[in-house]
Structures are given as C-alpha cells and as structure tokens.
Coordinates of N, CA, C and O in Angstrom, one line a residue:
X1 N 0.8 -1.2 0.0 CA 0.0 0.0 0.0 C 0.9 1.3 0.0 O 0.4 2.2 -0.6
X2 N 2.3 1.4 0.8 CA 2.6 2.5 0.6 C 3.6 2.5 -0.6 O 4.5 3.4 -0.4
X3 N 3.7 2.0 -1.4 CA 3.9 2.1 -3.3 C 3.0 3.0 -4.1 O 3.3 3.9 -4.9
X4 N 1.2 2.5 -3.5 CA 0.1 3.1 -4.2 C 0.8 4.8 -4.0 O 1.1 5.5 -5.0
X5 N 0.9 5.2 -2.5 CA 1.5 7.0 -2.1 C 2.5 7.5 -3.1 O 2.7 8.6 -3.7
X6 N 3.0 6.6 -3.2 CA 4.3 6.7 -4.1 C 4.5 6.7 -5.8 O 5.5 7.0 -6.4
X7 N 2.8 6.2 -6.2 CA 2.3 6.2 -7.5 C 2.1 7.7 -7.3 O 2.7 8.6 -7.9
X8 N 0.9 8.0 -6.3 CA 0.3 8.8 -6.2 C 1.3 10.4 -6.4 O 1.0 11.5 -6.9
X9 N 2.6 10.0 -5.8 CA 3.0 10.6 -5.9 C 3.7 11.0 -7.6 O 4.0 12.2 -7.9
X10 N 3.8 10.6 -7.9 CA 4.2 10.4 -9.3 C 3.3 11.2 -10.3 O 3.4 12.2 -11.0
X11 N 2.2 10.2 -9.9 CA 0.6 11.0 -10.8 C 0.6 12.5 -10.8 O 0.4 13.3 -11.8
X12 N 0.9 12.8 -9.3 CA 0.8 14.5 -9.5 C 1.5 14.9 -9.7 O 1.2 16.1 -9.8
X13 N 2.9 14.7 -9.9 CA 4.1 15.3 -10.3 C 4.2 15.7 -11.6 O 4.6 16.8 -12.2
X14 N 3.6 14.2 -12.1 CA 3.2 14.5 -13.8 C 2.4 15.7 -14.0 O 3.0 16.6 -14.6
X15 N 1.3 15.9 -13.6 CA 0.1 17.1 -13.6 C 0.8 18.3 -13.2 O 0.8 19.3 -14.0
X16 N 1.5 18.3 -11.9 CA 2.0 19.5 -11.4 C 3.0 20.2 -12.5 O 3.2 21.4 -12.4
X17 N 3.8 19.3 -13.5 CA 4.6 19.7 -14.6 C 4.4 20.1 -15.6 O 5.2 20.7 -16.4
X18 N 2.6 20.0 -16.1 CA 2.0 19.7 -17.0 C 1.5 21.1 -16.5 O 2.0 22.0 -17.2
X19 N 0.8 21.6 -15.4 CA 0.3 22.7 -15.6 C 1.4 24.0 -15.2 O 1.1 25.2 -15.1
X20 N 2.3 23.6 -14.9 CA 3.5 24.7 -14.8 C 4.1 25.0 -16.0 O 4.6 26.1 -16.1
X21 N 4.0 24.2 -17.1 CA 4.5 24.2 -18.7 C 3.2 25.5 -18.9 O 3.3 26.6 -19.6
X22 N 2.2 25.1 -18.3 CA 1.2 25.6 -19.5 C 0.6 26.8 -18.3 O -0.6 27.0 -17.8
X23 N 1.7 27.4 -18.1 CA 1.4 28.5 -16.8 C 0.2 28.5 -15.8 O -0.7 29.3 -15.7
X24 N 0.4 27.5 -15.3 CA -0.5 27.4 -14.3 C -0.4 26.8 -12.9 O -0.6 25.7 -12.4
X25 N 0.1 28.5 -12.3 CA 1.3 28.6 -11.2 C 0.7 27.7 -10.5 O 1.1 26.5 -10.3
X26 N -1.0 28.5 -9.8 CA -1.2 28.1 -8.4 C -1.6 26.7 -8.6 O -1.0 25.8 -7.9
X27 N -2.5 26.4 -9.5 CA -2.4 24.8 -9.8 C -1.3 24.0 -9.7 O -1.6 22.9 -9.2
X28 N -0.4 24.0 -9.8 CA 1.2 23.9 -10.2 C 2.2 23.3 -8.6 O 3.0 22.5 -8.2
X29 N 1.3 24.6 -8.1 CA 2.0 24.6 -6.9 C 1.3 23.7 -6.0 O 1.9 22.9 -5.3
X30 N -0.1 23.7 -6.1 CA -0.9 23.1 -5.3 C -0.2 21.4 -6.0 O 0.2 20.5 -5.1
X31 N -0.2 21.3 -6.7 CA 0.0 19.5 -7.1 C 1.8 19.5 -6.4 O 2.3 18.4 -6.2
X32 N 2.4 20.4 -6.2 CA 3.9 20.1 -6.1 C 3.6 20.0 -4.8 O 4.5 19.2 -4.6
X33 N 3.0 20.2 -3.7 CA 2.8 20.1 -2.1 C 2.1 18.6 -2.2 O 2.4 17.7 -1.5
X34 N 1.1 18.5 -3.1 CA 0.3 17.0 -3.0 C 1.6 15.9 -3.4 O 1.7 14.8 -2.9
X35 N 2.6 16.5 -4.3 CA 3.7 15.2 -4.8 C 4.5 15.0 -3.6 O 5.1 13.9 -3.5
X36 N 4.5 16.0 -2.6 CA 5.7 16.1 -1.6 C 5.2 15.1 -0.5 O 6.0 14.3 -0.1
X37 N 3.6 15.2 0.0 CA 3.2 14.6 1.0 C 2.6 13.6 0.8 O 2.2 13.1 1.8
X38 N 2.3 13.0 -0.6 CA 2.0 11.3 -1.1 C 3.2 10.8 -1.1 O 3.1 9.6 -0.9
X39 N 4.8 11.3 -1.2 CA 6.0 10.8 -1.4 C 6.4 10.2 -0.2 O 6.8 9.0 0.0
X40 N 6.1 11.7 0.8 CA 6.9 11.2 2.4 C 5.9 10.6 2.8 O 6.4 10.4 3.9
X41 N 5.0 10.3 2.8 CA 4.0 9.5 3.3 C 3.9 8.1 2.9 O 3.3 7.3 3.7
X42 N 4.5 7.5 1.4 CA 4.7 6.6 0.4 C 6.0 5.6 1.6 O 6.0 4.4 1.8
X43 N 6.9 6.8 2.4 CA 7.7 6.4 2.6 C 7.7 6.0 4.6 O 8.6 5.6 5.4
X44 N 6.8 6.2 4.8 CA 7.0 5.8 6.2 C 6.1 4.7 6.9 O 5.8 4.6 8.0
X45 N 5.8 3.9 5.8 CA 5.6 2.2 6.6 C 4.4 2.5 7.5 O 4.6 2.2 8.7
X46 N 3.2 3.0 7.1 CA 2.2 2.8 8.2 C 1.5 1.3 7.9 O 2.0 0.6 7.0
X47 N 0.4 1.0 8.5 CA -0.3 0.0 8.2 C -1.2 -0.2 7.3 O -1.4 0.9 6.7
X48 N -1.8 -0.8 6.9 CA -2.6 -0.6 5.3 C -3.8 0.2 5.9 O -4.2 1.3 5.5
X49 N -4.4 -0.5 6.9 CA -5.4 0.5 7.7 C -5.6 1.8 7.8 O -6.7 2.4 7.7
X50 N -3.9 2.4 8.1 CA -4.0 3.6 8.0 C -3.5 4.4 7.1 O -3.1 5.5 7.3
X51 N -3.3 3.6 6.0 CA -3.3 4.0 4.6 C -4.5 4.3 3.8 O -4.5 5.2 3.0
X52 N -5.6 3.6 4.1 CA -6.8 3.6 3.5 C -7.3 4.8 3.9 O -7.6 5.7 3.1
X53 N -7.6 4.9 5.7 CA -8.0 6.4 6.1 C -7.4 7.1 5.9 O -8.0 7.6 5.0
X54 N -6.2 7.9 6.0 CA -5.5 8.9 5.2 C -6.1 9.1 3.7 O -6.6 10.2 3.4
X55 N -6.1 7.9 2.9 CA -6.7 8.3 1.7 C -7.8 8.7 1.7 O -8.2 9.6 1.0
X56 N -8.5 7.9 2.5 CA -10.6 8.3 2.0 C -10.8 9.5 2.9 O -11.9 10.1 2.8
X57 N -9.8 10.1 4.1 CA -9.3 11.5 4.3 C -9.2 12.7 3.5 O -9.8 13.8 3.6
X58 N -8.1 12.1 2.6 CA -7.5 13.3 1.5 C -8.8 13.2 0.4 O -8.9 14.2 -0.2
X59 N -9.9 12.0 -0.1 CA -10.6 12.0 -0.8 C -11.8 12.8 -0.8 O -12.4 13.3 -1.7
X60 N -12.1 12.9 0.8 CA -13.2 13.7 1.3 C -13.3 15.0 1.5 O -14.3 15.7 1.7
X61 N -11.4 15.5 1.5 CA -11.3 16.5 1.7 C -11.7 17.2 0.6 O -12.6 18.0 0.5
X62 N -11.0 16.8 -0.5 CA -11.0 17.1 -2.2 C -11.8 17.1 -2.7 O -11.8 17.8 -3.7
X63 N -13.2 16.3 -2.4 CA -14.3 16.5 -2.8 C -15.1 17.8 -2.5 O -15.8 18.6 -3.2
X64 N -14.9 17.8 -1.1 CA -15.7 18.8 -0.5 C -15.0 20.2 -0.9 O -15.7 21.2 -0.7
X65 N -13.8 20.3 -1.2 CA -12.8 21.3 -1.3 C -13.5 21.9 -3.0 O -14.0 23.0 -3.2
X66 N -13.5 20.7 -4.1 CA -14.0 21.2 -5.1 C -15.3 21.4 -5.3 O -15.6 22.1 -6.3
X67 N -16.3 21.0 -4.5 CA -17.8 21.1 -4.8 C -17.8 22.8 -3.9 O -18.5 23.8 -4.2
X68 N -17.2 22.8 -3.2 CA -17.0 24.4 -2.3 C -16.5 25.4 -3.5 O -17.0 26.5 -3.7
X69 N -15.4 24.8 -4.4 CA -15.5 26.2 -4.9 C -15.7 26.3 -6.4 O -15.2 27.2 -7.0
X70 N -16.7 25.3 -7.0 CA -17.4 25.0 -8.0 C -18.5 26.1 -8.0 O -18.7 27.1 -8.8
X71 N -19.4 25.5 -6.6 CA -20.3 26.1 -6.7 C -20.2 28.0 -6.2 O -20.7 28.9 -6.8
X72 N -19.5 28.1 -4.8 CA -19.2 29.0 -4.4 C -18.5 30.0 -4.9 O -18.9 31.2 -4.9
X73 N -17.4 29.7 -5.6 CA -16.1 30.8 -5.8 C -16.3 30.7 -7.3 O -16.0 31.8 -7.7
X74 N -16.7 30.0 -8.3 CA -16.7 30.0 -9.9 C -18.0 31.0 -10.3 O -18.1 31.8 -11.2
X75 N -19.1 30.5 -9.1 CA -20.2 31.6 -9.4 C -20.9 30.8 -10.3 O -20.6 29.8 -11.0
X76 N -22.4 31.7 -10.4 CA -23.4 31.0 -11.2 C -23.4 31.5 -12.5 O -23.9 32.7 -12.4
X77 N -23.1 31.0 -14.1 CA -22.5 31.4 -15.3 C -23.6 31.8 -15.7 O -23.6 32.0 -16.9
X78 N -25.0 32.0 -14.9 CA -26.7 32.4 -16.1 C -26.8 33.6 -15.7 O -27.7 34.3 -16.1

C-alpha cells in the first residue's frame, strides 16, 4: 500500500509539470505540495489501515474542497 503514495506521488508530479509548462502557477503549486506529501507519506511504513483512512481523508477533503469552490467561488454562469 505505501507504493500506491508513491504512484500517487508520481501521478501528481506529472500534472503538477503539466500545468507549470502551460502557466498554471497556483495549480502547479498546489500539485507540487500534493507530490511532496503522497512521497513522504509513500515512505513511512504505516499500516494498510491507515493508509486507507488517510486516503478516504484526503478523498473527502477534495471533494468537498472542489464542490466548495465550484459552486461558491466559480459563481453562477446564467
């Protein structure tokens, strides 16, 4: 399980490069903090248990983080 952090880590690294190419600081940045803490986290041997909660953690947070500013901060386009 902590390989999966360490994909994870990867995955966003890719993205975080991807939107730094295509100037897209704060995005950019935001994925370069997500690559840092799926890495050291990839790396410190917890239990799969609490690998799962950490994940459905950071899952719940991200959801609620994007439906917050979907609906809230993007505004209503009619």
């Amino acid at each position: 399980m902590a390989r999966m952090f360490r994909v994870l880590g990867f995955w966003t690294l890719a993205i975080a490069l991807m939107a730094f190419a295509g100037h897209l600081n704060e995005m950019a940045i935001l994925f370069f903090i997500q690559t840092a803490v799926f890495v050291l986290l990839g790396y410190l041997n917890f239990t799969e248990r609490t690998y799962m909660l950490m994940f459905w953690g950071y899952m719940f947070i991200a959801f609620v983080s994007f439906t917050y500013w979907t609906v809230f901060v993007m505004g209503n386009p009619f």
